[in-house]
Amino acid sequence: MGYSIILPILVTLVGGYFLVRLRFFFILHPIRTAKRLALALRERRARRSLSLALAGTLGVGNVFGVAMGIIIGGEGTLLWLLISSVFSSVIKYAEALSATGLGAGGVGMASVIRAAYPHFSNSASRLYSFLCLLLAFVMGSAIQSDSVSSAAQSVLSIPPGITAAVFAALVLVVVLGGAKKIVDATEKIIPLTTLIYIIMCFIAIFVNLSELSSALMRVFNSAFSPLAVSGGVLSSAFLKALSEGYARGVLSNEAGAGTSAMAHSTSGLDPATAGLFGICEVFFDTPLLCTLTGLVVITAIGSPSSYTSAMALVSDAFALTLGVPAAVMLFICVFLFAYSTVICWYYYGKECLCSLIRGKLRWIYTPLFITFIFIGALSDSFFTLALCDIILLFMTVLTLTALLLSSHRILEISVRYGILKSKKSRKSD
């Protein structure tokens, strides 16, 4: 079946396990969950940590990652992406809770891994930090730069090299100012960019409202077509839709990778509420932004699988629906999404590097990170996405195993902070 199907299996099994252990609390009690989140968001420190976490997840994965998934796996990818978000949400909850309540002597999820693997804590923690550092270069730098340069070339006819140079200079302006400047930037960029993109998507879907029902039929036919499941055996069409839906969902919201745990662990919240912020992060990322992108594409373009470029697919979808100015506005949104993601991942990568090495060698991080901005702009996007999937797979194995080993503690903390009722209180009810 190949490694592409391993990630869906892991996310489904572990996510399903935690859904049962945590009694489907955010599904069965959505109002209570939302109220607790709203109360926590009154604190500015909590809002800033959520903005930083969203900066790392909301980005070009919500735009071009979804489009690439549809090109490779067909329209059915969109349904599997949505299904994956249910499992991703509970995994994100466990990650953020663990990093806040269980971690010690490490950075974010690396600290949880250190505690979960007592016999080889150093090796496992350092391996995770190294993989996260690689992901900062590939997903946090190269993929974002590739998307921005592709958009600039397609919409404004600007050569990729020039775009990469301007993009790198703007990134340096913020990241050299330190962590506080990074958080300040993401706090301003993310809410505004997200709002603009949501409005654009809703207008585009409304314009093509007459195509919505037939487009949704194509999604279900692609995901569950008789050809997809023949004689009880998964066909390649079904497998592609399933694996691409999950892969694009996980690539976008990073569930299982544990990366945003670094941001949530600085929120100053109790561990369980920090976990709820992880659920909130997935909601904005996958059910909201990824779904809107997918609906814009499938309502505007009859045969998205005929495209080879994700940028061309999304750009044509907006341009055909709202005119050429919409493609320019799309480029602005992509630029701002990518910019906030890059500066957030610069912070993640630097934290991981600092946990791996000491001394003067740390200076090499910034030049390397900027170099990958140029590599991304000038390389093949299919290759960088495939490399990113492989890194995410190894990180996910480490993270999910650590979460399973810590599951009893996650349950205890959830009860202690009122997310779940204890067995005694349930009996008295």
CSV table of C-alpha atoms in Angstrom, one decimal:
chain,number,residue,atom,x,y,z
A,1,MET,CA,0.0,0.0,0.0
A,2,GLY,CA,3.0,2.3,0.5
A,3,TYR,CA,3.8,4.8,3.2
A,4,SER,CA,1.0,7.2,2.2
A,5,ILE,CA,-1.7,5.0,3.8
A,6,ILE,CA,0.2,4.6,7.1
A,7,LEU,CA,-0.6,8.1,8.2
A,8,PRO,CA,-4.4,7.7,7.8
A,9,ILE,CA,-4.3,4.4,9.7
A,10,LEU,CA,-2.2,5.9,12.6
A,11,VAL,CA,-4.4,9.0,12.9
A,12,THR,CA,-7.6,7.1,12.8
A,13,LEU,CA,-6.6,4.4,15.3
A,14,VAL,CA,-5.0,6.7,17.9
A,15,GLY,CA,-7.6,9.4,17.4
A,16,GLY,CA,-10.4,6.8,17.8
A,17,TYR,CA,-8.8,5.5,20.9
A,18,PHE,CA,-8.6,9.0,22.5
A,19,LEU,CA,-12.2,9.8,21.4
A,20,VAL,CA,-13.4,6.8,23.3
A,21,ARG,CA,-11.2,7.4,26.4
A,22,LEU,CA,-12.2,11.0,26.5
A,23,ARG,CA,-15.9,10.1,25.9
A,24,PHE,CA,-16.4,12.3,22.8
A,25,PHE,CA,-16.6,15.3,25.1
A,26,PHE,CA,-16.2,18.1,22.5
A,27,ILE,CA,-18.7,16.4,20.1
A,28,LEU,CA,-21.3,15.6,22.8
A,29,HIS,CA,-20.9,18.9,24.7
A,30,PRO,CA,-20.0,21.5,22.1
A,31,ILE,CA,-21.7,24.4,23.9
A,32,ARG,CA,-19.9,23.8,27.2
A,33,THR,CA,-16.6,23.4,25.3
A,34,ALA,CA,-17.2,26.7,23.4
A,35,LYS,CA,-18.0,28.6,26.6
A,36,ARG,CA,-14.8,27.5,28.2
A,37,LEU,CA,-12.8,28.5,25.2
A,38,ALA,CA,-14.5,31.9,25.0
A,39,LEU,CA,-13.7,32.5,28.7
A,40,ALA,CA,-10.1,31.6,28.2
A,41,LEU,CA,-9.8,33.9,25.2
A,42,ARG,CA,-10.4,36.9,27.4
A,43,GLU,CA,-6.7,36.6,28.5
A,44,ARG,CA,-4.4,38.4,26.0
A,45,ARG,CA,-1.6,35.9,26.7
A,46,ALA,CA,-3.9,33.1,25.7
A,47,ARG,CA,-4.9,34.9,22.5
A,48,ARG,CA,-1.3,35.5,21.6
A,49,SER,CA,-0.4,31.8,22.0
A,50,LEU,CA,-3.4,30.8,19.9
A,51,SER,CA,-2.4,33.3,17.2
A,52,LEU,CA,1.1,31.9,17.2
A,53,ALA,CA,-0.2,28.3,16.9
A,54,LEU,CA,-2.6,29.3,14.1
A,55,ALA,CA,0.2,31.1,12.3
A,56,GLY,CA,2.0,27.7,12.2
A,57,THR,CA,-1.0,25.8,10.9
A,58,LEU,CA,-3.1,28.3,8.9
A,59,GLY,CA,-1.3,28.9,5.6
A,60,VAL,CA,-0.8,27.7,2.1
A,61,GLY,CA,-1.8,24.2,3.2
A,62,ASN,CA,-5.3,25.5,3.5
A,63,VAL,CA,-5.1,26.8,-0.1
A,64,PHE,CA,-2.7,24.9,-2.2
A,65,GLY,CA,-2.4,21.8,0.0
A,66,VAL,CA,-6.1,21.2,-0.4
A,67,ALA,CA,-5.9,21.9,-4.2
A,68,MET,CA,-3.0,19.5,-4.6
A,69,GLY,CA,-4.9,16.8,-2.7
A,70,ILE,CA,-7.9,17.2,-5.0
A,71,ILE,CA,-5.6,17.1,-8.1
A,72,ILE,CA,-4.0,13.8,-6.9
A,73,GLY,CA,-6.9,12.1,-5.1
A,74,GLY,CA,-10.0,13.6,-6.8
A,75,GLU,CA,-12.9,15.5,-5.2
A,76,GLY,CA,-13.5,12.7,-2.7
A,77,THR,CA,-10.3,14.0,-0.9
A,78,LEU,CA,-12.4,16.8,0.6
A,79,LEU,CA,-14.7,14.4,2.4
A,80,TRP,CA,-11.8,12.4,3.9
A,81,LEU,CA,-10.1,15.6,4.9
A,82,LEU,CA,-13.2,16.5,6.9
A,83,ILE,CA,-13.4,13.1,8.5
A,84,SER,CA,-9.7,13.3,9.4
A,85,SER,CA,-10.4,16.5,11.3
A,86,VAL,CA,-12.5,14.7,13.9
A,87,PHE,CA,-9.5,12.4,14.8
A,88,SER,CA,-7.1,15.3,14.4
A,89,SER,CA,-9.0,17.4,17.0
A,90,VAL,CA,-8.7,14.9,19.8
A,91,ILE,CA,-5.1,14.3,19.0
A,92,LYS,CA,-4.4,18.1,19.1
A,93,TYR,CA,-6.2,18.2,22.5
A,94,ALA,CA,-3.9,15.5,23.8
A,95,GLU,CA,-0.8,17.2,22.4
A,96,ALA,CA,-1.5,20.6,23.9
A,97,LEU,CA,-2.6,19.2,27.2
A,98,SER,CA,0.5,17.0,27.5
A,99,ALA,CA,2.9,19.7,26.6
A,100,THR,CA,1.4,22.0,29.2
A,101,GLY,CA,0.7,19.5,32.0
A,102,LEU,CA,3.3,16.7,31.5
A,103,GLY,CA,6.3,18.2,29.7
A,104,ALA,CA,9.5,18.9,31.6
A,105,GLY,CA,13.1,19.3,30.5
A,106,GLY,CA,12.4,19.8,26.8
A,107,VAL,CA,10.7,21.9,24.2
A,108,GLY,CA,7.0,21.4,23.5
A,109,MET,CA,6.3,17.8,22.5
A,110,ALA,CA,9.9,16.9,22.9
A,111,SER,CA,9.5,17.3,26.6
A,112,VAL,CA,6.5,14.9,26.5
A,113,ILE,CA,8.5,12.4,24.5
A,114,ARG,CA,11.3,12.7,27.0
A,115,ALA,CA,8.9,11.8,29.9
A,116,ALA,CA,7.2,9.0,27.9
A,117,TYR,CA,10.3,7.1,27.0
A,118,PRO,CA,12.2,6.8,30.3
A,119,HIS,CA,14.8,4.2,29.1
A,120,PHE,CA,16.0,6.3,26.1
A,121,SER,CA,14.5,9.7,26.8
A,122,ASN,CA,17.4,11.7,25.5
A,123,SER,CA,17.7,9.9,22.2
A,124,ALA,CA,13.9,10.0,21.5
A,125,SER,CA,13.6,13.7,22.5
A,126,ARG,CA,16.6,14.7,20.4
A,127,LEU,CA,15.3,12.7,17.4
A,128,TYR,CA,12.0,14.5,17.6
A,129,SER,CA,13.7,17.9,17.9
A,130,PHE,CA,15.9,17.0,14.8
A,131,LEU,CA,12.8,16.0,12.8
A,132,CYS,CA,11.0,19.2,13.8
A,133,LEU,CA,14.1,21.2,12.7
A,134,LEU,CA,14.0,19.5,9.3
A,135,LEU,CA,10.2,20.2,9.1
A,136,ALA,CA,11.0,23.9,9.8
A,137,PHE,CA,13.3,24.0,6.8
A,138,VAL,CA,11.0,22.0,4.5
A,139,MET,CA,7.4,22.9,5.5
A,140,GLY,CA,8.0,26.1,7.4
A,141,SER,CA,10.3,27.6,4.8
A,142,ALA,CA,10.5,25.8,1.5
A,143,ILE,CA,6.9,25.0,0.9
A,144,GLN,CA,5.7,28.4,1.9
A,145,SER,CA,8.2,30.1,-0.4
A,146,ASP,CA,7.3,27.8,-3.2
A,147,SER,CA,3.6,28.8,-2.9
A,148,VAL,CA,4.3,32.5,-2.7
A,149,SER,CA,6.7,32.4,-5.7
A,150,SER,CA,4.3,30.3,-7.8
A,151,ALA,CA,1.5,32.7,-7.0
A,152,ALA,CA,3.6,35.8,-7.8
A,153,GLN,CA,4.7,34.3,-11.1
A,154,SER,CA,1.2,33.2,-12.1
A,155,VAL,CA,-0.6,36.4,-11.1
A,156,LEU,CA,2.0,39.1,-11.4
A,157,SER,CA,4.6,37.5,-13.7
A,158,ILE,CA,7.4,38.0,-11.2
A,159,PRO,CA,10.3,35.5,-11.5
A,160,PRO,CA,10.6,33.1,-8.5
A,161,GLY,CA,14.1,34.3,-7.7
A,162,ILE,CA,13.0,37.9,-7.2
A,163,THR,CA,10.0,36.8,-5.1
A,164,ALA,CA,12.2,34.7,-2.9
A,165,ALA,CA,14.7,37.5,-2.3
A,166,VAL,CA,11.9,40.0,-1.3
A,167,PHE,CA,10.2,37.3,0.8
A,168,ALA,CA,13.5,36.4,2.6
A,169,ALA,CA,14.2,40.1,3.3
A,170,LEU,CA,10.8,40.6,4.9
A,171,VAL,CA,11.2,37.5,7.0
A,172,LEU,CA,14.5,38.7,8.3
A,173,VAL,CA,13.0,42.0,9.4
A,174,VAL,CA,10.8,40.2,11.8
A,175,VAL,CA,12.7,37.1,13.0
A,176,LEU,CA,15.9,39.0,13.9
A,177,GLY,CA,13.7,41.0,16.3
A,178,GLY,CA,13.3,37.9,18.5
A,179,ALA,CA,10.3,35.9,19.8
A,180,LYS,CA,8.3,38.9,21.0
A,181,LYS,CA,8.4,40.5,17.6
A,182,ILE,CA,7.3,37.2,16.0
A,183,VAL,CA,4.3,36.8,18.3
A,184,ASP,CA,3.4,40.5,17.8
A,185,ALA,CA,3.4,40.0,14.0
A,186,THR,CA,1.3,36.8,14.0
A,187,GLU,CA,-1.2,38.4,16.4
A,188,LYS,CA,-1.9,41.1,13.8
A,189,ILE,CA,-1.5,39.2,10.5
A,190,ILE,CA,-3.5,36.0,11.2
A,191,PRO,CA,-7.0,37.4,12.2
A,192,LEU,CA,-7.0,39.9,9.3
A,193,THR,CA,-5.9,37.5,6.6
A,194,THR,CA,-8.2,34.7,7.8
A,195,LEU,CA,-11.2,37.1,7.7
A,196,ILE,CA,-10.4,38.4,4.2
A,197,TYR,CA,-10.0,34.8,2.9
A,198,ILE,CA,-13.2,33.6,4.5
A,199,ILE,CA,-15.2,36.5,2.9
A,200,MET,CA,-13.7,35.8,-0.5
A,201,CYS,CA,-14.6,32.1,-0.3
A,202,PHE,CA,-18.1,32.7,0.8
A,203,ILE,CA,-18.7,35.2,-2.0
A,204,ALA,CA,-17.2,32.7,-4.6
A,205,ILE,CA,-19.4,29.8,-3.3
A,206,PHE,CA,-22.5,32.0,-3.3
A,207,VAL,CA,-21.9,33.0,-6.9
A,208,ASN,CA,-21.6,29.3,-7.9
A,209,LEU,CA,-24.4,28.2,-5.6
A,210,SER,CA,-26.2,26.5,-8.5
A,211,GLU,CA,-23.2,24.2,-8.9
A,212,LEU,CA,-23.0,23.2,-5.2
A,213,SER,CA,-25.3,20.2,-5.2
A,214,SER,CA,-23.7,18.6,-8.3
A,215,ALA,CA,-20.2,19.3,-6.9
A,216,LEU,CA,-21.1,17.7,-3.6
A,217,MET,CA,-22.4,14.6,-5.5
A,218,ARG,CA,-19.0,14.4,-7.2
A,219,VAL,CA,-17.3,14.5,-3.8
A,220,PHE,CA,-19.4,11.6,-2.5
A,221,ASN,CA,-19.1,9.6,-5.7
A,222,SER,CA,-15.4,10.0,-5.7
A,223,ALA,CA,-15.0,9.0,-2.1
A,224,PHE,CA,-17.5,6.1,-2.1
A,225,SER,CA,-17.9,5.1,-5.7
A,226,PRO,CA,-18.7,1.5,-6.5
A,227,LEU,CA,-15.4,1.4,-8.5
A,228,ALA,CA,-13.6,2.5,-5.4
A,229,VAL,CA,-14.6,-0.5,-3.4
A,230,SER,CA,-14.7,-3.5,-5.6
A,231,GLY,CA,-15.1,-7.0,-4.2
A,232,GLY,CA,-14.2,-5.7,-0.8
A,233,VAL,CA,-10.7,-4.6,-2.0
A,234,LEU,CA,-9.6,-0.9,-1.9
A,235,SER,CA,-8.9,0.3,-5.3
A,236,SER,CA,-6.3,2.9,-6.2
A,237,ALA,CA,-9.0,5.6,-6.7
A,238,PHE,CA,-10.4,5.1,-3.3
A,239,LEU,CA,-7.0,4.8,-1.7
A,240,LYS,CA,-5.8,8.0,-3.3
A,241,ALA,CA,-8.8,10.0,-2.1
A,242,LEU,CA,-8.5,8.5,1.4
A,243,SER,CA,-4.7,9.0,1.8
A,244,GLU,CA,-4.6,12.4,0.1
A,245,GLY,CA,-7.5,13.6,2.3
A,246,TYR,CA,-5.8,12.5,5.5
A,247,ALA,CA,-2.3,13.6,4.3
A,248,ARG,CA,-3.5,17.1,3.3
A,249,GLY,CA,-5.5,17.4,6.5
A,250,VAL,CA,-2.5,16.4,8.7
A,251,LEU,CA,-0.1,18.5,6.6
A,252,SER,CA,-2.4,21.5,7.2
A,253,ASN,CA,-3.3,21.1,10.8
A,254,GLU,CA,-0.2,19.1,11.8
A,255,ALA,CA,-2.1,16.8,14.1
A,256,GLY,CA,0.2,14.1,15.4
A,257,ALA,CA,3.3,16.1,14.7
A,258,GLY,CA,3.0,18.0,18.0
A,259,THR,CA,4.5,21.1,16.6
A,260,SER,CA,2.0,23.7,17.8
A,261,ALA,CA,2.4,22.3,21.4
A,262,MET,CA,5.3,24.7,21.7
A,263,ALA,CA,2.9,27.7,21.3
A,264,HIS,CA,0.2,26.3,23.5
A,265,SER,CA,2.6,25.5,26.3
A,266,THR,CA,3.3,29.2,26.6
A,267,SER,CA,-0.4,30.2,27.0
A,268,GLY,CA,-0.4,30.4,30.8
A,269,LEU,CA,-3.6,28.3,30.7
A,270,ASP,CA,-4.3,25.2,32.7
A,271,PRO,CA,-3.4,22.0,30.7
A,272,ALA,CA,-7.0,21.0,29.8
A,273,THR,CA,-8.0,24.5,28.5
A,274,ALA,CA,-4.7,24.6,26.5
A,275,GLY,CA,-5.9,21.2,25.0
A,276,LEU,CA,-9.2,22.9,24.0
A,277,PHE,CA,-7.2,25.5,22.1
A,278,GLY,CA,-5.7,22.6,20.1
A,279,ILE,CA,-9.3,21.6,19.1
A,280,CYS,CA,-10.0,25.3,18.2
A,281,GLU,CA,-6.9,25.3,16.1
A,282,VAL,CA,-8.1,22.3,14.0
A,283,PHE,CA,-11.5,23.8,13.6
A,284,PHE,CA,-10.2,27.0,12.0
A,285,ASP,CA,-7.7,25.1,9.9
A,286,THR,CA,-9.6,22.1,8.5
A,287,PRO,CA,-13.4,22.2,8.8
A,288,LEU,CA,-13.4,25.9,8.1
A,289,LEU,CA,-10.6,27.1,5.8
A,290,CYS,CA,-9.8,23.8,4.0
A,291,THR,CA,-13.4,23.1,3.4
A,292,LEU,CA,-14.1,26.6,2.0
A,293,THR,CA,-11.1,26.2,-0.4
A,294,GLY,CA,-12.3,22.8,-1.5
A,295,LEU,CA,-15.8,24.1,-2.1
A,296,VAL,CA,-14.6,27.1,-4.1
A,297,VAL,CA,-12.5,24.8,-6.3
A,298,ILE,CA,-15.1,22.1,-7.0
A,299,THR,CA,-18.0,24.5,-7.6
A,300,ALA,CA,-15.9,26.6,-10.1
A,301,ILE,CA,-13.9,23.9,-11.9
A,302,GLY,CA,-15.6,20.9,-13.4
A,303,SER,CA,-12.5,18.7,-13.8
A,304,PRO,CA,-9.9,19.8,-11.2
A,305,SER,CA,-7.9,16.5,-11.8
A,306,SER,CA,-6.9,17.8,-15.2
A,307,TYR,CA,-4.7,20.4,-13.6
A,308,THR,CA,-1.1,19.8,-12.6
A,309,SER,CA,-0.5,23.1,-10.7
A,310,ALA,CA,-2.3,23.7,-7.4
A,311,MET,CA,-1.7,27.5,-7.8
A,312,ALA,CA,-3.3,27.5,-11.3
A,313,LEU,CA,-6.3,25.5,-10.0
A,314,VAL,CA,-7.1,27.8,-7.1
A,315,SER,CA,-6.3,31.0,-9.0
A,316,ASP,CA,-8.6,29.9,-12.0
A,317,ALA,CA,-11.4,29.0,-9.5
A,318,PHE,CA,-11.4,32.5,-8.0
A,319,ALA,CA,-10.7,34.3,-11.3
A,320,LEU,CA,-13.5,32.5,-13.2
A,321,THR,CA,-15.9,33.2,-10.4
A,322,LEU,CA,-15.0,36.7,-9.2
A,323,GLY,CA,-12.8,38.1,-12.0
A,324,VAL,CA,-9.0,38.8,-12.3
A,325,PRO,CA,-8.9,41.2,-9.2
A,326,ALA,CA,-9.9,38.2,-7.1
A,327,ALA,CA,-6.7,36.3,-8.2
A,328,VAL,CA,-4.7,39.4,-7.1
A,329,MET,CA,-6.4,39.4,-3.7
A,330,LEU,CA,-5.8,35.6,-3.5
A,331,PHE,CA,-2.1,36.3,-4.0
A,332,ILE,CA,-2.1,38.9,-1.1
A,333,CYS,CA,-3.8,36.3,1.2
A,334,VAL,CA,-1.4,33.6,0.2
A,335,PHE,CA,1.5,35.9,0.8
A,336,LEU,CA,0.3,36.9,4.3
A,337,PHE,CA,-0.6,33.3,5.2
A,338,ALA,CA,2.8,32.1,4.1
A,339,TYR,CA,4.6,35.0,5.8
A,340,SER,CA,3.0,34.4,9.2
A,341,THR,CA,3.7,30.6,8.9
A,342,VAL,CA,7.4,31.2,8.0
A,343,ILE,CA,8.1,33.5,10.9
A,344,CYS,CA,6.2,31.1,13.3
A,345,TRP,CA,8.2,28.1,12.0
A,346,TYR,CA,11.4,30.1,12.3
A,347,TYR,CA,10.7,30.3,16.0
A,348,TYR,CA,9.8,26.5,16.2
A,349,GLY,CA,13.0,25.5,14.4
A,350,LYS,CA,15.2,27.8,16.5
A,351,GLU,CA,13.8,26.4,19.7
A,352,CYS,CA,14.5,22.8,18.5
A,353,LEU,CA,18.0,23.7,17.4
A,354,CYS,CA,18.7,25.3,20.8
A,355,SER,CA,17.7,22.0,22.5
A,356,LEU,CA,20.0,20.1,20.2
A,357,ILE,CA,23.3,22.1,20.2
A,358,ARG,CA,25.0,24.6,22.4
A,359,GLY,CA,27.5,27.4,21.6
A,360,LYS,CA,28.5,29.3,18.6
A,361,LEU,CA,27.1,26.8,16.0
A,362,ARG,CA,23.6,28.2,16.5
A,363,TRP,CA,24.4,31.1,14.2
A,364,ILE,CA,24.1,28.8,11.2
A,365,TYR,CA,20.3,28.4,11.7
A,366,THR,CA,19.2,31.7,10.2
A,367,PRO,CA,21.3,31.5,7.0
A,368,LEU,CA,20.1,27.9,6.5
A,369,PHE,CA,16.5,28.8,7.0
A,370,ILE,CA,16.7,31.7,4.5
A,371,THR,CA,18.5,29.3,2.0
A,372,PHE,CA,15.5,27.0,2.1
A,373,ILE,CA,13.3,29.9,1.1
A,374,PHE,CA,15.3,30.1,-2.1
A,375,ILE,CA,15.3,26.3,-2.5
A,376,GLY,CA,11.6,26.2,-2.1
A,377,ALA,CA,11.0,28.9,-4.7
A,378,LEU,CA,13.2,27.1,-7.3
A,379,SER,CA,12.4,23.4,-6.6
A,380,ASP,CA,9.7,20.9,-7.6
A,381,SER,CA,6.6,21.3,-5.3
A,382,PHE,CA,5.7,17.6,-5.6
A,383,PHE,CA,9.1,16.6,-4.3
A,384,THR,CA,9.0,19.0,-1.3
A,385,LEU,CA,5.4,17.8,-0.4
A,386,ALA,CA,6.5,14.2,-0.6
A,387,LEU,CA,9.6,14.9,1.6
A,388,CYS,CA,7.3,16.8,4.1
A,389,ASP,CA,4.9,13.8,4.3
A,390,ILE,CA,7.8,11.5,5.1
A,391,ILE,CA,9.1,13.8,7.9
A,392,LEU,CA,5.6,14.2,9.3
A,393,LEU,CA,5.2,10.4,9.3
A,394,PHE,CA,8.2,9.8,11.5
A,395,MET,CA,7.3,12.6,13.8
A,396,THR,CA,3.8,11.3,14.1
A,397,VAL,CA,5.0,7.8,15.0
A,398,LEU,CA,7.1,9.3,17.9
A,399,THR,CA,4.3,11.7,19.0
A,400,LEU,CA,1.4,9.3,18.9
A,401,THR,CA,3.3,6.6,20.7
A,402,ALA,CA,4.2,9.1,23.5
A,403,LEU,CA,0.6,10.2,23.8
A,404,LEU,CA,-0.6,6.5,24.1
A,405,LEU,CA,2.0,5.9,26.8
A,406,SER,CA,0.7,9.0,28.6
A,407,SER,CA,-3.0,8.3,28.0
A,408,HIS,CA,-3.8,7.6,31.7
A,409,ARG,CA,-2.3,10.9,32.7
A,410,ILE,CA,-4.2,12.8,30.0
A,411,LEU,CA,-7.4,11.3,31.3
A,412,GLU,CA,-6.5,12.2,34.9
A,413,ILE,CA,-5.8,15.8,34.0
A,414,SER,CA,-9.0,16.1,31.9
A,415,VAL,CA,-11.0,14.9,35.0
A,416,ARG,CA,-9.0,17.1,37.4
A,417,TYR,CA,-9.7,20.3,35.4
A,418,GLY,CA,-13.4,19.6,34.7
A,419,ILE,CA,-13.3,18.5,31.1
A,420,LEU,CA,-14.6,15.1,32.1
A,421,LYS,CA,-16.6,13.9,35.1
A,422,SER,CA,-15.0,11.3,37.4
A,423,LYS,CA,-16.5,7.9,37.7
A,424,LYS,CA,-17.8,8.7,41.2
A,425,SER,CA,-19.6,11.9,40.1
A,426,ARG,CA,-21.1,10.2,37.1
A,427,LYS,CA,-22.5,7.5,39.4
A,428,SER,CA,-24.0,10.1,41.8
A,429,ASP,CA,-25.6,11.8,38.8
